[in-house]
Amino acid sequence: MCIKEALRLRSPVPYVGRHLHKDIEVDGVCIPKGTDVMVLIDSLHRLDEFWDQPLQYRPERFSQEASKNRNPYSYIPFSVGSRNCIGQNFAVTELKMAVAKVIYNFEVVSCKPENVSRLCAGIQKPINLHLNFFPRR
């Protein structure tokens, strides 16, 4: 649940592009075939329509009970459908293993959490993120 919530708040890919092969209607507006559209994943993950208090970190959003009635397209950190990220299962497994190893071996303390921002260049990465790692005994 913690990793899913972290990926909701900080998606590895902020947007995906699609080329429409047929006309579609969105909120009463017709978007014609041949149009290139962008899905802003970061914005989708912060919509009040899908997420109560969307800017807060709340892992319980991903409990089985809380997830059962959620729109399946409201959470798509690696895109969705036939063109989703083929490496998403590997990425999430690798992330779980790395986090487990770090948490097992270290106490992690943020030095200045209020100064963290993101650089968006196709994929996102934190900048000004300074952490202290204290070995566990």
Short mmCIF file of C-alpha atoms in Angstrom, two decimals:
data_model
loop_
_atom_site.label_atom_id
_atom_site.label_comp_id
_atom_site.label_asym_id
_atom_site.label_seq_id
_atom_site.Cartn_x
_atom_site.Cartn_y
_atom_site.Cartn_z
CA MET A 1 0.00 0.00 0.00
CA CYS A 2 2.86 2.38 0.82
CA ILE A 3 4.53 1.89 -2.54
CA LYS A 4 1.28 2.33 -4.45
CA GLU A 5 0.56 5.56 -2.59
CA ALA A 6 4.10 6.81 -3.25
CA LEU A 7 3.67 6.00 -6.96
CA ARG A 8 0.33 7.83 -6.94
CA LEU A 9 1.91 10.97 -5.51
CA ARG A 10 5.13 10.73 -7.51
CA SER A 11 4.45 8.82 -10.72
CA PRO A 12 7.63 7.69 -12.48
CA VAL A 13 6.19 8.96 -15.77
CA PRO A 14 4.14 12.18 -15.50
CA TYR A 15 2.25 11.79 -18.78
CA VAL A 16 1.66 9.47 -21.74
CA GLY A 17 0.71 10.31 -25.29
CA ARG A 18 -1.77 8.55 -27.54
CA HIS A 19 -2.83 8.95 -31.19
CA LEU A 20 -6.59 8.54 -31.66
CA HIS A 21 -7.61 5.99 -34.27
CA LYS A 22 -11.30 6.83 -33.96
CA ASP A 23 -13.43 9.74 -32.81
CA ILE A 24 -14.14 9.80 -29.07
CA GLU A 25 -16.37 11.92 -26.87
CA VAL A 26 -15.12 13.30 -23.56
CA ASP A 27 -17.50 15.30 -21.38
CA GLY A 28 -19.71 16.06 -24.38
CA VAL A 29 -16.83 17.21 -26.59
CA CYS A 30 -15.95 15.22 -29.72
CA ILE A 31 -12.23 14.67 -30.22
CA PRO A 32 -11.62 13.64 -33.84
CA LYS A 33 -9.70 10.66 -35.14
CA GLY A 34 -6.05 11.53 -35.87
CA THR A 35 -5.68 13.79 -32.83
CA ASP A 36 -2.66 13.34 -30.57
CA VAL A 37 -3.69 13.50 -26.90
CA MET A 38 -1.76 13.52 -23.65
CA VAL A 39 -2.92 11.84 -20.46
CA LEU A 40 -1.48 13.77 -17.51
CA ILE A 41 -0.96 10.96 -15.02
CA ASP A 42 0.21 13.31 -12.26
CA SER A 43 -3.00 15.35 -12.61
CA LEU A 44 -5.20 12.24 -12.78
CA HIS A 45 -3.66 11.03 -9.52
CA ARG A 46 -4.64 14.30 -7.83
CA LEU A 47 -8.28 14.61 -8.91
CA ASP A 48 -10.74 15.19 -6.06
CA GLU A 49 -13.21 13.14 -8.10
CA PHE A 50 -11.18 9.98 -7.39
CA TRP A 51 -9.09 10.81 -4.33
CA ASP A 52 -10.19 12.27 -1.01
CA GLN A 53 -7.52 14.78 0.09
CA PRO A 54 -5.39 13.95 -2.97
CA LEU A 55 -2.21 15.75 -1.86
CA GLN A 56 -1.93 13.82 1.40
CA TYR A 57 0.08 10.61 1.74
CA ARG A 58 -2.47 8.01 2.86
CA PRO A 59 -1.46 4.40 2.05
CA GLU A 60 -4.79 3.07 3.38
CA ARG A 61 -6.33 4.28 0.09
CA PHE A 62 -5.02 1.04 -1.39
CA SER A 63 -6.52 -1.35 1.14
CA GLN A 64 -8.72 -4.01 -0.41
CA GLU A 65 -11.83 -2.37 1.04
CA ALA A 66 -10.97 1.15 -0.17
CA SER A 67 -9.96 -0.07 -3.65
CA LYS A 68 -12.95 -2.23 -4.50
CA ASN A 69 -15.17 0.56 -5.88
CA ARG A 70 -12.44 2.76 -7.35
CA ASN A 71 -12.42 3.49 -11.06
CA PRO A 72 -9.73 1.17 -12.50
CA TYR A 73 -8.36 4.03 -14.63
CA SER A 74 -7.90 6.46 -11.72
CA TYR A 75 -4.52 4.95 -10.77
CA ILE A 76 -2.15 4.34 -13.68
CA PRO A 77 1.46 5.09 -12.64
CA PHE A 78 2.81 2.98 -15.53
CA SER A 79 0.00 3.78 -18.00
CA VAL A 80 -2.67 1.19 -18.79
CA GLY A 81 -3.91 -1.06 -21.57
CA SER A 82 -1.98 -2.63 -24.40
CA ARG A 83 0.65 0.12 -24.35
CA ASN A 84 1.43 0.12 -20.64
CA CYS A 85 4.99 -0.22 -19.37
CA ILE A 86 6.22 -3.74 -20.00
CA GLY A 87 8.67 -3.38 -17.13
CA GLN A 88 6.18 -2.34 -14.46
CA ASN A 89 6.13 -5.69 -12.63
CA PHE A 90 9.93 -5.79 -12.61
CA ALA A 91 10.13 -2.15 -11.48
CA VAL A 92 7.71 -2.63 -8.59
CA THR A 93 9.40 -5.87 -7.48
CA GLU A 94 12.82 -4.21 -7.64
CA LEU A 95 11.47 -1.22 -5.69
CA LYS A 96 10.03 -3.48 -2.97
CA MET A 97 13.34 -5.36 -2.64
CA ALA A 98 15.40 -2.15 -2.49
CA VAL A 99 13.12 -0.50 0.07
CA ALA A 100 13.10 -3.66 2.22
CA LYS A 101 16.89 -3.91 2.17
CA VAL A 102 17.36 -0.23 3.06
CA ILE A 103 14.73 -0.27 5.83
CA TYR A 104 16.15 -3.49 7.26
CA ASN A 105 19.69 -2.11 7.42
CA PHE A 106 19.21 1.63 8.05
CA GLU A 107 17.13 4.24 9.79
CA VAL A 108 16.45 6.86 7.09
CA VAL A 109 15.95 10.49 8.09
CA SER A 110 15.20 13.37 5.74
CA CYS A 111 17.33 16.46 6.35
CA LYS A 112 15.10 19.08 4.73
CA PRO A 113 11.81 17.56 3.51
CA GLU A 114 10.28 20.95 2.69
CA ASN A 115 12.88 21.63 -0.05
CA VAL A 116 12.32 18.52 -2.18
CA SER A 117 11.07 19.12 -5.71
CA ARG A 118 11.05 17.15 -8.95
CA LEU A 119 12.80 17.42 -12.27
CA CYS A 120 10.48 16.31 -15.06
CA ALA A 121 12.28 15.16 -18.20
CA GLY A 122 10.34 12.21 -19.58
CA ILE A 123 10.75 10.45 -16.26
CA GLN A 124 10.78 12.21 -12.92
CA LYS A 125 13.48 12.34 -10.32
CA PRO A 126 13.76 14.22 -7.03
CA ILE A 127 16.11 17.15 -6.68
CA ASN A 128 17.31 18.64 -3.40
CA LEU A 129 16.53 15.36 -1.63
CA HIS A 130 19.02 14.94 1.19
CA LEU A 131 18.77 11.86 3.40
CA ASN A 132 20.79 10.59 6.33
CA PHE A 133 21.25 6.82 6.67
CA PHE A 134 22.00 5.56 10.17
CA PRO A 135 23.02 1.89 10.43
CA ARG A 136 20.72 -0.26 12.51
CA ARG A 137 22.34 -2.25 15.28
#
